[in-house]
Every structure is written in structure tokens, then in C-alpha cells.
PDB file of C-alpha atoms in Angstrom:
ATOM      1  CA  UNK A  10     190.477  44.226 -21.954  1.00  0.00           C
ATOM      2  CA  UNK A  11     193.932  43.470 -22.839  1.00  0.00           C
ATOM      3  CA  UNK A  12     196.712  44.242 -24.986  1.00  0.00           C
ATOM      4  CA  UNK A  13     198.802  41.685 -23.942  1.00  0.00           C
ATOM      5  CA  UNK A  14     201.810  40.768 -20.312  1.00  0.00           C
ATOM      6  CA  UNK A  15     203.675  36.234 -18.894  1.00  0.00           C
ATOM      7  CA  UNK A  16     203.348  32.735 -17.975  1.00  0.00           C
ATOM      8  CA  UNK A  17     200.383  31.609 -18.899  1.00  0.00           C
ATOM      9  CA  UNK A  18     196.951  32.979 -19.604  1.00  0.00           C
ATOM     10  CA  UNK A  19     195.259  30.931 -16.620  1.00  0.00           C
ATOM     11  CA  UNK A  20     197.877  32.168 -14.578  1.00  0.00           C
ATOM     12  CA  UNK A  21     196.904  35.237 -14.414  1.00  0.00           C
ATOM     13  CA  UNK A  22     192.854  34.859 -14.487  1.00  0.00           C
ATOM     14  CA  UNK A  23     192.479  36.625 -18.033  1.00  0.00           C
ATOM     15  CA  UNK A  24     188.860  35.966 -18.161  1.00  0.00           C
ATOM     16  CA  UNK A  25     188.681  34.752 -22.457  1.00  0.00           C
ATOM     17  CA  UNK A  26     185.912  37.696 -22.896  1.00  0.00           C
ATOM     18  CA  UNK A  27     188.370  40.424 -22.345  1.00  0.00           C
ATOM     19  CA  UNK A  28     190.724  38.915 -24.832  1.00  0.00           C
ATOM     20  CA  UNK A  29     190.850  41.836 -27.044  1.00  0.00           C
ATOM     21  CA  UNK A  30     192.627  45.108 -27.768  1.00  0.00           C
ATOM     22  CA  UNK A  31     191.767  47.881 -25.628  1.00  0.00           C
ATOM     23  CA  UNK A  32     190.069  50.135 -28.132  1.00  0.00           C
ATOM     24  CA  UNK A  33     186.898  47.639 -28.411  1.00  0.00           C
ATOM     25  CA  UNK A  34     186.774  48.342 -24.462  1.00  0.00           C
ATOM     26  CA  UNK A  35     186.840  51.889 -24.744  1.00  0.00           C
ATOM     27  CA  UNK A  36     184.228  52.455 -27.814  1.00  0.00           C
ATOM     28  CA  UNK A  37     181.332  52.249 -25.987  1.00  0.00           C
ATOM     29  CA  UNK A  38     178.100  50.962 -26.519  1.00  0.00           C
ATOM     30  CA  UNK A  39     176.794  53.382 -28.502  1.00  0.00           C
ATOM     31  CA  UNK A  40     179.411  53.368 -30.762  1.00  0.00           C
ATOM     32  CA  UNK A  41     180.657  51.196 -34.012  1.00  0.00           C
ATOM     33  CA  UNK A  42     182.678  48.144 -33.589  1.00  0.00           C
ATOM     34  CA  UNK A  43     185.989  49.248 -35.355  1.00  0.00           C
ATOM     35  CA  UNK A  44     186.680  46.312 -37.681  1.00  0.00           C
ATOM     36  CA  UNK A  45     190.595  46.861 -37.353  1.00  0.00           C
ATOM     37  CA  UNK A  46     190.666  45.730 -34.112  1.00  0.00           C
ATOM     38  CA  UNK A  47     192.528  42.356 -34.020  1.00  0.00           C
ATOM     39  CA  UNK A  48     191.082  39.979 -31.732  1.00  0.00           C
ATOM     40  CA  UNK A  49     193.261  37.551 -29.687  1.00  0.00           C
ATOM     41  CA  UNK A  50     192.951  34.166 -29.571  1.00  0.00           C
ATOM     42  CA  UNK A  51     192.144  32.053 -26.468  1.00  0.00           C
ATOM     43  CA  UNK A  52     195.088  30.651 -27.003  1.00  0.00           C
ATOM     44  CA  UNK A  53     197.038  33.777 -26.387  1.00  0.00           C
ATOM     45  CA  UNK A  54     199.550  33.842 -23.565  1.00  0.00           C
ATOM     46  CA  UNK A  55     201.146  36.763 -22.800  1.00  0.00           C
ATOM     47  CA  UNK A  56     204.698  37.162 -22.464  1.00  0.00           C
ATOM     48  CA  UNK A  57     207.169  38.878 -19.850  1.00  0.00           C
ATOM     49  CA  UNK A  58     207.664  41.975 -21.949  1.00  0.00           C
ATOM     50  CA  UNK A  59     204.184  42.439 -22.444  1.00  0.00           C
ATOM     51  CA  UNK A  60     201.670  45.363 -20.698  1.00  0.00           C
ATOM     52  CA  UNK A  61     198.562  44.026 -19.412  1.00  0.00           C
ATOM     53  CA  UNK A  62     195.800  46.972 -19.495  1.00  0.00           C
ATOM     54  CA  UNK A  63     193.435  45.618 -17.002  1.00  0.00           C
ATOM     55  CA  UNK A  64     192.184  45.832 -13.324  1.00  0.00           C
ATOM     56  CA  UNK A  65     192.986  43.700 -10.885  1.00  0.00           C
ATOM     57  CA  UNK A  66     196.015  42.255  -8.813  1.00  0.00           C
ATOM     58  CA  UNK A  67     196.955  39.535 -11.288  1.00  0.00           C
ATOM     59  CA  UNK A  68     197.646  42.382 -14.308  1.00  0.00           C
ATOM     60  CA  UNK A  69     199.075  44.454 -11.800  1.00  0.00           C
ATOM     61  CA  UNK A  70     201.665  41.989 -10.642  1.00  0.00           C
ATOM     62  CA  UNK A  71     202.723  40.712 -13.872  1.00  0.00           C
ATOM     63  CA  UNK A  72     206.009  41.009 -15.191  1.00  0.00           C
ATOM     64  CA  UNK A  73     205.477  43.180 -17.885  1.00  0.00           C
ATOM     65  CA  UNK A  74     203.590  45.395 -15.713  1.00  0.00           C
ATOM     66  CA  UNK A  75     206.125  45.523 -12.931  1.00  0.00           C
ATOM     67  CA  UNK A  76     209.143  46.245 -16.102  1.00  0.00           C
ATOM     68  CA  UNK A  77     206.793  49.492 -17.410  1.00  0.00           C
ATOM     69  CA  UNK A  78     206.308  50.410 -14.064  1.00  0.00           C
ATOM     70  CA  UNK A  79     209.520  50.594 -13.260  1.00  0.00           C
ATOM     71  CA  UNK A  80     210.328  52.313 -16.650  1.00  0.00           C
ATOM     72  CA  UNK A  81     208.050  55.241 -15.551  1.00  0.00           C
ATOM     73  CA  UNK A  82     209.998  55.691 -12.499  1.00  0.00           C
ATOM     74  CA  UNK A  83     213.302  55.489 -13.746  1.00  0.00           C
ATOM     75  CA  UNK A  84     212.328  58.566 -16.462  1.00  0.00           C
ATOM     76  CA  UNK A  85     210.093  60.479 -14.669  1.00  0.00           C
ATOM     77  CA  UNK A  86     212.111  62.943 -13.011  1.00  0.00           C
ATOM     78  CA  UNK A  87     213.700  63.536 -16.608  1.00  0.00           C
ATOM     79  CA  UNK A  88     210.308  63.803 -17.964  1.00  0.00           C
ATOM     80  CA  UNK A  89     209.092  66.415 -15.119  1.00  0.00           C
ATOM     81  CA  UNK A  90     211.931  68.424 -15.363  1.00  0.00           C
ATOM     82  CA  UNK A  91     211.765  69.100 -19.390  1.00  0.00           C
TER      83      UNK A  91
END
């Protein structure tokens, strides 16, 4: 599943059926869809600021990815240390 990340959606191999956000992924089967869940279209394309939350080497070398990524790093001695 995805929340969202930059080019283009082919790009990156987003297969369409994981085009949602990431609570659907993480409800289970055995429990209710949660209607607020906003559903991307196929359309969607994700842009360089976005965070792609799913496996594989394409999310993990997006843009977006790489920027939060980096983000952690940057903070986490300031983080550790509080």
C-alpha cells in the first residue's frame, strides 16, 4: 500500500491494487473496511516530496523516500539525546 512519493506511477512499478492509504493494508482481514479511507486514483502519480510506504527497491529509491530518510538522519542524534 501507499500513501503517496515521483515521476511517474509506472516508473516506479506501483502495482494499481496497492493504490490506497496504508490503513486499508494494515486492518486485516478480519476486520471492517474503514469507509474514511480515501482511495487513490490510477491516475495518481506521486510526487518528489512524497513518502512511499511500500516494499521493494523502487519505493525505497524514490525521491521522497531518499528526502525522509535523510531527514531521520539529520535529527536523530537530537532526538536520541533528549
Amino acid at each position: 500500500s501507499f500513501i503517496a512519493g515521483t515521476a511517474n506511477a509506472q516508473e516506479l512499478s506501483i502495482p494499481s491494487s496497492t493504490n490506497h492509504h496504508v490503513s486499508a493494508a494494515v486492518r486485516g482481514p478480519q476486520q471492517p473496511r474503514d469507509e474514511s479511507v480515501t482511495v487513490l486514483p490510477p491516475s495518481f502519480v506521486p510526487g518528489r516530496w512524497d513518502v512511499i510506504c511500500q516494499r521493494g527497491k523502487e519505493c525505497f529509491d524514490h525521491v521522497g523516500n531518499r528526502r525522509f530518510r535523510m531527514c531521520i538522519d539529520r535529527h536523530l542524534n537530537e532526538y536520541m539525546t533528549a
